[in-house]
Amino acid sequence: MKIEDIRRVLILGSGTMGQQIGLLCALKGFDVVLYDLNQDILVKALERMGRKAGKMVKMNQYTQEQADQAIARISTTTDPEIAAKDVDIISESVPEDPKLKGRIFAQFDALCRKDTVFTTNTSSLLPSQFAGDSGRPDRLCALHFHDTSMTNVVDVMPHPGTSAETVALVKAFAEKLDQVAIVLTKEHNGYVFNNMFMALLDSALGLASKNVTSIQEIDRSWMGVMHTFIGPFGLMDSVGLDTVYKITDYWAQKLDSPKARANAAFLKKFVEQGKLGLKSGEGFYSYPNPEYIQPNFVSGK
Protein backbone atom coordinates (compact mmCIF):
# COMPACT_ATOMS: atom_id res chain seq x y z
CA MET A 1 0.00 0.00 0.00
CA LYS A 2 1.15 3.54 -0.80
CA ILE A 3 0.28 6.68 1.11
CA GLU A 4 -2.00 7.73 -1.76
CA ASP A 5 -4.07 4.59 -1.10
CA ILE A 6 -4.98 5.60 2.45
CA ARG A 7 -8.39 7.22 2.37
CA ARG A 8 -10.43 5.61 5.15
CA VAL A 9 -9.35 5.53 8.81
CA LEU A 10 -10.89 3.39 11.55
CA ILE A 11 -10.64 4.69 15.11
CA LEU A 12 -10.99 1.91 17.70
CA GLY A 13 -12.15 3.52 20.93
CA SER A 14 -14.01 6.82 21.15
CA GLY A 15 -12.47 8.19 24.33
CA THR A 16 -10.49 11.42 24.60
CA MET A 17 -7.63 10.36 22.32
CA GLY A 18 -9.86 8.52 19.86
CA GLN A 19 -11.90 11.70 19.46
CA GLN A 20 -8.83 13.85 18.96
CA ILE A 21 -7.22 11.53 16.43
CA GLY A 22 -10.48 10.99 14.56
CA LEU A 23 -11.19 14.70 14.29
CA LEU A 24 -7.64 15.42 13.13
CA CYS A 25 -7.90 12.78 10.40
CA ALA A 26 -11.26 14.15 9.25
CA LEU A 27 -9.96 17.72 9.20
CA LYS A 28 -7.09 16.56 6.99
CA GLY A 29 -9.49 15.07 4.47
CA PHE A 30 -9.71 11.40 5.46
CA ASP A 31 -12.97 9.50 5.86
CA VAL A 32 -13.23 8.38 9.49
CA VAL A 33 -15.14 5.57 11.16
CA LEU A 34 -15.43 5.79 14.94
CA TYR A 35 -16.03 2.40 16.58
CA ASP A 36 -17.04 1.65 20.15
CA LEU A 37 -19.19 -0.84 22.03
CA ASN A 38 -22.01 1.51 23.01
CA GLN A 39 -24.05 3.84 20.81
CA ASP A 40 -24.58 6.36 23.61
CA ILE A 41 -20.81 6.64 24.01
CA LEU A 42 -20.47 7.28 20.28
CA VAL A 43 -23.18 9.94 20.28
CA LYS A 44 -21.46 11.81 23.11
CA ALA A 45 -18.08 11.41 21.40
CA LEU A 46 -19.38 12.92 18.17
CA GLU A 47 -20.92 15.81 20.10
CA ARG A 48 -17.56 16.52 21.79
CA MET A 49 -15.78 16.36 18.44
CA GLY A 50 -18.25 18.89 17.06
CA ARG A 51 -17.62 21.23 20.00
CA LYS A 52 -13.86 20.86 19.59
CA ALA A 53 -14.14 21.66 15.90
CA GLY A 54 -16.18 24.73 16.83
CA LYS A 55 -13.43 25.93 19.16
CA MET A 56 -10.91 25.51 16.35
CA VAL A 57 -13.07 27.73 14.15
CA LYS A 58 -13.18 30.41 16.87
CA MET A 59 -9.38 30.23 17.10
CA ASN A 60 -9.16 30.72 13.30
CA GLN A 61 -7.46 27.35 12.84
CA TYR A 62 -10.14 26.24 10.37
CA THR A 63 -13.09 27.84 8.63
CA GLN A 64 -16.64 26.88 9.54
CA GLU A 65 -16.97 25.17 6.16
CA GLN A 66 -13.85 23.08 6.78
CA ALA A 67 -15.11 22.09 10.23
CA ASP A 68 -18.55 21.14 8.89
CA GLN A 69 -17.01 19.07 6.11
CA ALA A 70 -14.77 17.28 8.61
CA ILE A 71 -17.65 16.33 10.91
CA ALA A 72 -19.59 15.12 7.86
CA ARG A 73 -16.70 12.78 7.04
CA ILE A 74 -17.05 11.02 10.42
CA SER A 75 -19.38 8.05 10.83
CA THR A 76 -19.94 5.95 13.95
CA THR A 77 -20.86 2.32 14.49
CA THR A 78 -21.00 -0.43 17.10
CA ASP A 79 -20.91 -3.11 14.38
CA PRO A 80 -17.37 -4.48 13.84
CA GLU A 81 -18.11 -5.63 10.27
CA ILE A 82 -19.37 -2.20 9.23
CA ALA A 83 -16.43 -0.56 10.98
CA ALA A 84 -13.89 -2.72 9.16
CA LYS A 85 -15.30 -2.32 5.67
CA ASP A 86 -12.85 -0.74 3.19
CA VAL A 87 -10.59 0.52 6.00
CA ASP A 88 -7.01 1.33 4.98
CA ILE A 89 -5.50 2.06 8.39
CA ILE A 90 -6.56 1.57 12.01
CA SER A 91 -5.74 3.77 14.99
CA GLU A 92 -6.44 1.98 18.28
CA SER A 93 -7.04 3.86 21.54
CA VAL A 94 -8.63 1.34 23.90
CA PRO A 95 -7.62 0.95 27.60
CA GLU A 96 -4.00 0.11 28.45
CA ASP A 97 -4.38 -3.67 28.69
CA PRO A 98 -2.23 -5.77 26.32
CA LYS A 99 -4.69 -8.68 26.38
CA LEU A 100 -7.60 -6.41 25.49
CA LYS A 101 -5.65 -4.79 22.66
CA GLY A 102 -4.64 -8.22 21.38
CA ARG A 103 -8.24 -9.44 21.36
CA ILE A 104 -9.50 -6.36 19.53
CA PHE A 105 -6.77 -6.49 16.89
CA ALA A 106 -7.39 -10.23 16.39
CA GLN A 107 -11.10 -9.48 15.89
CA PHE A 108 -10.41 -6.86 13.24
CA ASP A 109 -7.68 -8.92 11.60
CA ALA A 110 -10.44 -11.34 10.59
CA LEU A 111 -12.61 -8.51 9.23
CA CYS A 112 -10.18 -6.12 7.53
CA ARG A 113 -8.44 -6.45 4.18
CA LYS A 114 -5.06 -8.14 4.38
CA ASP A 115 -3.24 -4.94 3.44
CA THR A 116 -4.89 -2.82 6.15
CA VAL A 117 -2.27 -1.37 8.48
CA PHE A 118 -2.82 -1.53 12.24
CA THR A 119 -1.48 1.17 14.58
CA THR A 120 -1.74 1.51 18.34
CA ASN A 121 -1.86 4.76 20.28
CA THR A 122 -0.75 3.02 23.48
CA SER A 123 0.91 5.36 25.96
CA SER A 124 2.92 2.85 27.97
CA LEU A 125 2.81 -0.61 26.41
CA LEU A 126 4.97 -2.12 23.68
CA PRO A 127 3.51 -3.29 20.34
CA SER A 128 5.32 -6.61 20.73
CA GLN A 129 3.08 -7.38 23.71
CA PHE A 130 0.13 -7.94 21.36
CA ALA A 131 1.70 -8.08 17.88
CA GLY A 132 1.32 -11.85 17.67
CA ASP A 133 -2.35 -11.69 18.57
CA SER A 134 -2.94 -9.04 15.90
CA GLY A 135 -2.59 -11.62 13.14
CA ARG A 136 -0.44 -9.25 11.09
CA PRO A 137 2.65 -8.37 13.14
CA ASP A 138 4.51 -7.10 10.06
CA ARG A 139 1.77 -4.48 9.52
CA LEU A 140 1.48 -3.35 13.14
CA CYS A 141 3.35 -0.54 14.85
CA ALA A 142 2.71 2.26 17.30
CA LEU A 143 1.57 5.65 16.08
CA HIS A 144 1.30 7.60 19.30
CA PHE A 145 -0.36 11.01 19.50
CA HIS A 146 -0.05 13.52 22.32
CA ASP A 147 -2.79 16.07 23.01
CA THR A 148 -3.42 17.29 19.46
CA SER A 149 -4.54 20.71 20.70
CA MET A 150 -1.14 21.27 22.30
CA THR A 151 1.36 19.71 19.90
CA ASN A 152 1.75 18.11 16.48
CA VAL A 153 4.54 15.74 17.54
CA VAL A 154 3.83 11.99 17.23
CA ASP A 155 5.87 8.83 17.85
CA VAL A 156 6.25 6.05 15.29
CA MET A 157 7.56 2.94 17.04
CA PRO A 158 7.96 -0.46 15.38
CA HIS A 159 8.42 -3.76 17.18
CA PRO A 160 11.03 -6.27 15.98
CA GLY A 161 8.58 -7.83 13.51
CA THR A 162 7.31 -4.62 11.92
CA SER A 163 8.28 -4.33 8.26
CA ALA A 164 10.29 -1.35 7.04
CA GLU A 165 7.50 -0.68 4.54
CA THR A 166 4.97 -0.34 7.36
CA VAL A 167 7.17 2.10 9.26
CA ALA A 168 7.65 4.22 6.14
CA LEU A 169 3.91 4.19 5.37
CA VAL A 170 2.89 5.13 8.92
CA LYS A 171 5.46 7.94 8.96
CA ALA A 172 4.07 9.23 5.65
CA PHE A 173 0.52 9.01 7.04
CA ALA A 174 1.55 11.05 10.09
CA GLU A 175 3.07 13.67 7.81
CA LYS A 176 -0.17 13.79 5.79
CA LEU A 177 -1.79 14.79 9.08
CA ASP A 178 0.77 17.60 9.38
CA GLN A 179 2.43 15.87 12.31
CA VAL A 180 6.13 15.83 13.16
CA ALA A 181 7.00 12.12 13.26
CA ILE A 182 9.63 10.99 15.78
CA VAL A 183 10.68 7.55 14.46
CA LEU A 184 12.16 5.12 16.96
CA THR A 185 14.53 2.41 15.76
CA LYS A 186 13.60 0.05 18.60
CA GLU A 187 10.84 -0.47 21.14
CA HIS A 188 11.11 1.66 24.25
CA ASN A 189 8.56 2.08 27.04
CA GLY A 190 7.04 5.54 26.89
CA TYR A 191 8.56 6.36 23.51
CA VAL A 192 10.71 9.50 23.81
CA PHE A 193 8.71 12.33 25.38
CA ASN A 194 6.42 10.09 27.43
CA ASN A 195 9.42 8.30 28.91
CA MET A 196 10.64 11.63 30.26
CA PHE A 197 7.09 12.77 31.08
CA MET A 198 6.22 9.66 33.13
CA ALA A 199 9.40 10.14 35.14
CA LEU A 200 8.14 13.64 36.02
CA LEU A 201 4.68 12.36 36.97
CA ASP A 202 6.17 9.49 38.96
CA SER A 203 8.29 11.93 40.95
CA ALA A 204 5.40 14.35 41.52
CA LEU A 205 3.08 11.55 42.66
CA GLY A 206 5.79 10.23 44.98
CA LEU A 207 6.12 13.61 46.66
CA ALA A 208 2.33 13.90 47.10
CA SER A 209 1.74 10.30 48.21
CA LYS A 210 4.41 10.70 50.93
CA ASN A 211 2.83 13.99 52.04
CA VAL A 212 6.05 15.90 51.42
CA THR A 213 3.92 18.86 50.35
CA SER A 214 0.63 19.65 48.59
CA ILE A 215 -0.12 19.15 44.91
CA GLN A 216 -0.41 22.92 44.54
CA GLU A 217 3.07 23.46 45.96
CA ILE A 218 4.50 20.75 43.71
CA ASP A 219 2.93 22.38 40.66
CA ARG A 220 4.06 25.84 41.78
CA SER A 221 7.62 24.57 42.10
CA TRP A 222 7.66 23.13 38.59
CA MET A 223 5.88 26.06 37.00
CA GLY A 224 8.01 28.65 38.78
CA VAL A 225 11.38 27.11 37.92
CA MET A 226 10.54 25.91 34.41
CA HIS A 227 8.36 28.92 33.51
CA THR A 228 5.48 26.74 32.29
CA PHE A 229 1.76 27.54 32.39
CA ILE A 230 0.88 24.15 33.92
CA GLY A 231 2.46 21.75 36.40
CA PRO A 232 2.58 17.92 36.65
CA PHE A 233 -0.76 17.60 38.44
CA GLY A 234 -2.48 19.93 36.02
CA LEU A 235 -1.00 17.84 33.23
CA MET A 236 -2.35 14.65 34.80
CA ASP A 237 -5.81 16.23 34.91
CA SER A 238 -5.45 16.96 31.19
CA VAL A 239 -4.42 13.38 30.39
CA GLY A 240 -7.18 11.90 32.58
CA LEU A 241 -6.57 10.46 36.05
CA ASP A 242 -8.14 7.14 35.07
CA THR A 243 -5.56 6.79 32.29
CA VAL A 244 -2.66 7.79 34.55
CA TYR A 245 -3.95 5.37 37.20
CA LYS A 246 -4.20 2.45 34.78
CA ILE A 247 -0.65 3.02 33.54
CA THR A 248 0.75 3.46 37.05
CA ASP A 249 -1.11 0.43 38.42
CA TYR A 250 -0.07 -1.74 35.46
CA TRP A 251 3.62 -1.04 35.99
CA ALA A 252 3.27 -1.31 39.78
CA GLN A 253 2.12 -4.89 39.29
CA LYS A 254 4.49 -5.62 36.43
CA LEU A 255 7.59 -4.40 38.27
CA ASP A 256 6.38 -5.17 41.81
CA SER A 257 7.39 -1.63 42.78
CA PRO A 258 6.38 -0.35 46.25
CA LYS A 259 6.76 3.26 45.07
CA ALA A 260 4.53 2.67 42.05
CA ARG A 261 1.96 0.88 44.25
CA ALA A 262 1.85 3.86 46.60
CA ASN A 263 1.43 6.22 43.64
CA ALA A 264 -1.35 4.04 42.21
CA ALA A 265 -3.13 3.96 45.57
CA PHE A 266 -2.93 7.77 45.74
CA LEU A 267 -4.50 8.08 42.28
CA LYS A 268 -7.12 5.40 42.92
CA LYS A 269 -8.85 7.51 45.58
CA PHE A 270 -9.55 10.21 43.03
CA VAL A 271 -10.68 7.77 40.33
CA GLU A 272 -13.09 6.00 42.70
CA GLN A 273 -14.69 9.36 43.48
CA GLY A 274 -15.18 10.03 39.77
CA LYS A 275 -12.58 12.78 39.83
CA LEU A 276 -10.97 12.05 36.48
CA GLY A 277 -9.61 15.49 35.70
CA LEU A 278 -10.55 17.91 32.97
CA LYS A 279 -13.00 15.54 31.27
CA SER A 280 -15.11 15.08 34.43
CA GLY A 281 -14.83 18.68 35.61
CA GLU A 282 -12.80 17.79 38.68
CA GLY A 283 -9.55 15.99 39.42
CA PHE A 284 -6.67 17.48 41.33
CA TYR A 285 -8.23 20.81 40.34
CA SER A 286 -11.76 21.98 39.50
CA TYR A 287 -12.63 23.04 35.94
CA PRO A 288 -13.21 25.12 33.85
CA ASN A 289 -11.23 27.56 36.03
CA PRO A 290 -8.48 25.62 37.82
CA GLU A 291 -6.29 27.37 40.40
CA TYR A 292 -3.15 27.12 38.31
CA ILE A 293 -4.46 29.48 35.61
CA GLN A 294 -4.86 32.32 38.12
CA PRO A 295 -2.24 35.08 37.67
CA ASN A 296 -1.00 34.82 41.27
CA PHE A 297 -0.88 31.00 41.49
CA VAL A 298 2.91 30.64 41.24
CA SER A 299 3.71 33.62 43.46
CA GLY A 300 1.22 32.47 46.07
CA LYS A 301 0.21 36.08 46.78
mmCIF file of C-alpha atoms in Angstrom, residues 28-202:
data_model
loop_
_atom_site.group_PDB
_atom_site.id
_atom_site.type_symbol
_atom_site.label_atom_id
_atom_site.label_comp_id
_atom_site.label_asym_id
_atom_site.label_seq_id
_atom_site.Cartn_x
_atom_site.Cartn_y
_atom_site.Cartn_z
ATOM 1 C CA LYS A 28 -7.087 16.564 6.992
ATOM 2 C CA GLY A 29 -9.486 15.065 4.468
ATOM 3 C CA PHE A 30 -9.707 11.400 5.460
ATOM 4 C CA ASP A 31 -12.974 9.504 5.864
ATOM 5 C CA VAL A 32 -13.228 8.379 9.485
ATOM 6 C CA VAL A 33 -15.138 5.570 11.162
ATOM 7 C CA LEU A 34 -15.432 5.794 14.942
ATOM 8 C CA TYR A 35 -16.026 2.399 16.581
ATOM 9 C CA ASP A 36 -17.044 1.650 20.150
ATOM 10 C CA LEU A 37 -19.194 -0.844 22.029
ATOM 11 C CA ASN A 38 -22.013 1.505 23.014
ATOM 12 C CA GLN A 39 -24.052 3.837 20.811
ATOM 13 C CA ASP A 40 -24.577 6.358 23.614
ATOM 14 C CA ILE A 41 -20.806 6.639 24.007
ATOM 15 C CA LEU A 42 -20.466 7.280 20.283
ATOM 16 C CA VAL A 43 -23.182 9.938 20.283
ATOM 17 C CA LYS A 44 -21.455 11.810 23.106
ATOM 18 C CA ALA A 45 -18.078 11.410 21.398
ATOM 19 C CA LEU A 46 -19.377 12.916 18.169
ATOM 20 C CA GLU A 47 -20.919 15.812 20.104
ATOM 21 C CA ARG A 48 -17.564 16.520 21.786
ATOM 22 C CA MET A 49 -15.783 16.356 18.440
ATOM 23 C CA GLY A 50 -18.249 18.895 17.061
ATOM 24 C CA ARG A 51 -17.619 21.227 20.000
ATOM 25 C CA LYS A 52 -13.865 20.855 19.594
ATOM 26 C CA ALA A 53 -14.145 21.660 15.897
ATOM 27 C CA GLY A 54 -16.182 24.732 16.833
ATOM 28 C CA LYS A 55 -13.432 25.934 19.158
ATOM 29 C CA MET A 56 -10.905 25.511 16.349
ATOM 30 C CA VAL A 57 -13.066 27.735 14.146
ATOM 31 C CA LYS A 58 -13.178 30.406 16.868
ATOM 32 C CA MET A 59 -9.382 30.233 17.103
ATOM 33 C CA ASN A 60 -9.162 30.719 13.304
ATOM 34 C CA GLN A 61 -7.456 27.349 12.839
ATOM 35 C CA TYR A 62 -10.139 26.242 10.367
ATOM 36 C CA THR A 63 -13.093 27.836 8.634
ATOM 37 C CA GLN A 64 -16.642 26.878 9.544
ATOM 38 C CA GLU A 65 -16.972 25.173 6.163
ATOM 39 C CA GLN A 66 -13.851 23.079 6.781
ATOM 40 C CA ALA A 67 -15.110 22.094 10.226
ATOM 41 C CA ASP A 68 -18.554 21.137 8.895
ATOM 42 C CA GLN A 69 -17.013 19.072 6.111
ATOM 43 C CA ALA A 70 -14.771 17.279 8.607
ATOM 44 C CA ILE A 71 -17.652 16.331 10.908
ATOM 45 C CA ALA A 72 -19.588 15.119 7.855
ATOM 46 C CA ARG A 73 -16.704 12.777 7.038
ATOM 47 C CA ILE A 74 -17.053 11.022 10.418
ATOM 48 C CA SER A 75 -19.381 8.054 10.834
ATOM 49 C CA THR A 76 -19.944 5.950 13.950
ATOM 50 C CA THR A 77 -20.857 2.321 14.487
ATOM 51 C CA THR A 78 -21.000 -0.429 17.099
ATOM 52 C CA ASP A 79 -20.914 -3.105 14.379
ATOM 53 C CA PRO A 80 -17.367 -4.477 13.837
ATOM 54 C CA GLU A 81 -18.113 -5.627 10.271
ATOM 55 C CA ILE A 82 -19.374 -2.202 9.231
ATOM 56 C CA ALA A 83 -16.425 -0.556 10.984
ATOM 57 C CA ALA A 84 -13.886 -2.724 9.160
ATOM 58 C CA LYS A 85 -15.295 -2.324 5.669
ATOM 59 C CA ASP A 86 -12.850 -0.736 3.194
ATOM 60 C CA VAL A 87 -10.587 0.521 5.996
ATOM 61 C CA ASP A 88 -7.010 1.331 4.982
ATOM 62 C CA ILE A 89 -5.499 2.058 8.393
ATOM 63 C CA ILE A 90 -6.558 1.575 12.007
ATOM 64 C CA SER A 91 -5.736 3.774 14.992
ATOM 65 C CA GLU A 92 -6.439 1.982 18.275
ATOM 66 C CA SER A 93 -7.040 3.865 21.541
ATOM 67 C CA VAL A 94 -8.632 1.341 23.901
ATOM 68 C CA PRO A 95 -7.624 0.953 27.602
ATOM 69 C CA GLU A 96 -4.004 0.106 28.453
ATOM 70 C CA ASP A 97 -4.383 -3.671 28.691
ATOM 71 C CA PRO A 98 -2.232 -5.771 26.324
ATOM 72 C CA LYS A 99 -4.688 -8.680 26.379
ATOM 73 C CA LEU A 100 -7.599 -6.414 25.490
ATOM 74 C CA LYS A 101 -5.646 -4.786 22.663
ATOM 75 C CA GLY A 102 -4.636 -8.219 21.376
ATOM 76 C CA ARG A 103 -8.243 -9.437 21.357
ATOM 77 C CA ILE A 104 -9.499 -6.359 19.526
ATOM 78 C CA PHE A 105 -6.769 -6.491 16.891
ATOM 79 C CA ALA A 106 -7.395 -10.226 16.389
ATOM 80 C CA GLN A 107 -11.101 -9.484 15.892
ATOM 81 C CA PHE A 108 -10.407 -6.864 13.239
ATOM 82 C CA ASP A 109 -7.679 -8.918 11.601
ATOM 83 C CA ALA A 110 -10.437 -11.340 10.588
ATOM 84 C CA LEU A 111 -12.611 -8.511 9.233
ATOM 85 C CA CYS A 112 -10.182 -6.118 7.526
ATOM 86 C CA ARG A 113 -8.436 -6.448 4.176
ATOM 87 C CA LYS A 114 -5.055 -8.145 4.377
ATOM 88 C CA ASP A 115 -3.242 -4.937 3.443
ATOM 89 C CA THR A 116 -4.890 -2.817 6.149
ATOM 90 C CA VAL A 117 -2.268 -1.368 8.485
ATOM 91 C CA PHE A 118 -2.815 -1.528 12.243
ATOM 92 C CA THR A 119 -1.478 1.170 14.576
ATOM 93 C CA THR A 120 -1.744 1.510 18.337
ATOM 94 C CA ASN A 121 -1.864 4.757 20.285
ATOM 95 C CA THR A 122 -0.746 3.022 23.479
ATOM 96 C CA SER A 123 0.907 5.361 25.958
ATOM 97 C CA SER A 124 2.917 2.853 27.974
ATOM 98 C CA LEU A 125 2.811 -0.612 26.415
ATOM 99 C CA LEU A 126 4.969 -2.116 23.683
ATOM 100 C CA PRO A 127 3.512 -3.285 20.344
ATOM 101 C CA SER A 128 5.323 -6.614 20.729
ATOM 102 C CA GLN A 129 3.075 -7.382 23.709
ATOM 103 C CA PHE A 130 0.130 -7.940 21.362
ATOM 104 C CA ALA A 131 1.697 -8.080 17.875
ATOM 105 C CA GLY A 132 1.325 -11.850 17.673
ATOM 106 C CA ASP A 133 -2.350 -11.695 18.572
ATOM 107 C CA SER A 134 -2.943 -9.042 15.904
ATOM 108 C CA GLY A 135 -2.588 -11.623 13.138
ATOM 109 C CA ARG A 136 -0.439 -9.246 11.086
ATOM 110 C CA PRO A 137 2.654 -8.373 13.138
ATOM 111 C CA ASP A 138 4.508 -7.099 10.062
ATOM 112 C CA ARG A 139 1.775 -4.479 9.521
ATOM 113 C CA LEU A 140 1.485 -3.353 13.140
ATOM 114 C CA CYS A 141 3.354 -0.541 14.850
ATOM 115 C CA ALA A 142 2.713 2.258 17.301
ATOM 116 C CA LEU A 143 1.566 5.651 16.082
ATOM 117 C CA HIS A 144 1.302 7.600 19.297
ATOM 118 C CA PHE A 145 -0.358 11.009 19.504
ATOM 119 C CA HIS A 146 -0.047 13.517 22.319
ATOM 120 C CA ASP A 147 -2.786 16.069 23.010
ATOM 121 C CA THR A 148 -3.417 17.293 19.460
ATOM 122 C CA SER A 149 -4.542 20.711 20.696
ATOM 123 C CA MET A 150 -1.141 21.271 22.299
ATOM 124 C CA THR A 151 1.364 19.709 19.901
ATOM 125 C CA ASN A 152 1.753 18.113 16.478
ATOM 126 C CA VAL A 153 4.541 15.738 17.536
ATOM 127 C CA VAL A 154 3.835 11.992 17.227
ATOM 128 C CA ASP A 155 5.872 8.833 17.851
ATOM 129 C CA VAL A 156 6.252 6.054 15.287
ATOM 130 C CA MET A 157 7.560 2.944 17.037
ATOM 131 C CA PRO A 158 7.963 -0.457 15.379
ATOM 132 C CA HIS A 159 8.418 -3.763 17.176
ATOM 133 C CA PRO A 160 11.033 -6.269 15.981
ATOM 134 C CA GLY A 161 8.579 -7.833 13.511
ATOM 135 C CA THR A 162 7.307 -4.618 11.916
ATOM 136 C CA SER A 163 8.282 -4.330 8.259
ATOM 137 C CA ALA A 164 10.292 -1.349 7.037
ATOM 138 C CA GLU A 165 7.502 -0.683 4.539
ATOM 139 C CA THR A 166 4.968 -0.339 7.359
ATOM 140 C CA VAL A 167 7.172 2.101 9.258
ATOM 141 C CA ALA A 168 7.646 4.215 6.140
ATOM 142 C CA LEU A 169 3.910 4.194 5.374
ATOM 143 C CA VAL A 170 2.891 5.125 8.922
ATOM 144 C CA LYS A 171 5.455 7.941 8.958
ATOM 145 C CA ALA A 172 4.067 9.229 5.646
ATOM 146 C CA PHE A 173 0.522 9.007 7.045
ATOM 147 C CA ALA A 174 1.549 11.046 10.090
ATOM 148 C CA GLU A 175 3.068 13.669 7.815
ATOM 149 C CA LYS A 176 -0.170 13.793 5.795
ATOM 150 C CA LEU A 177 -1.790 14.790 9.077
ATOM 151 C CA ASP A 178 0.773 17.599 9.378
ATOM 152 C CA GLN A 179 2.433 15.875 12.309
ATOM 153 C CA VAL A 180 6.129 15.828 13.157
ATOM 154 C CA ALA A 181 6.997 12.117 13.262
ATOM 155 C CA ILE A 182 9.629 10.987 15.777
ATOM 156 C CA VAL A 183 10.681 7.554 14.455
ATOM 157 C CA LEU A 184 12.162 5.117 16.958
ATOM 158 C CA THR A 185 14.532 2.409 15.763
ATOM 159 C CA LYS A 186 13.605 0.051 18.599
ATOM 160 C CA GLU A 187 10.844 -0.467 21.139
ATOM 161 C CA HIS A 188 11.110 1.663 24.254
ATOM 162 C CA ASN A 189 8.564 2.085 27.038
ATOM 163 C CA GLY A 190 7.036 5.535 26.892
ATOM 164 C CA TYR A 191 8.564 6.360 23.512
ATOM 165 C CA VAL A 192 10.712 9.497 23.807
ATOM 166 C CA PHE A 193 8.713 12.333 25.377
ATOM 167 C CA ASN A 194 6.417 10.087 27.434
ATOM 168 C CA ASN A 195 9.419 8.299 28.913
ATOM 169 C CA MET A 196 10.637 11.633 30.261
ATOM 170 C CA PHE A 197 7.087 12.769 31.081
ATOM 171 C CA MET A 198 6.220 9.665 33.131
ATOM 172 C CA ALA A 199 9.403 10.144 35.141
ATOM 173 C CA LEU A 200 8.140 13.637 36.019
ATOM 174 C CA LEU A 201 4.679 12.364 36.971
ATOM 175 C CA ASP A 202 6.167 9.493 38.963
#
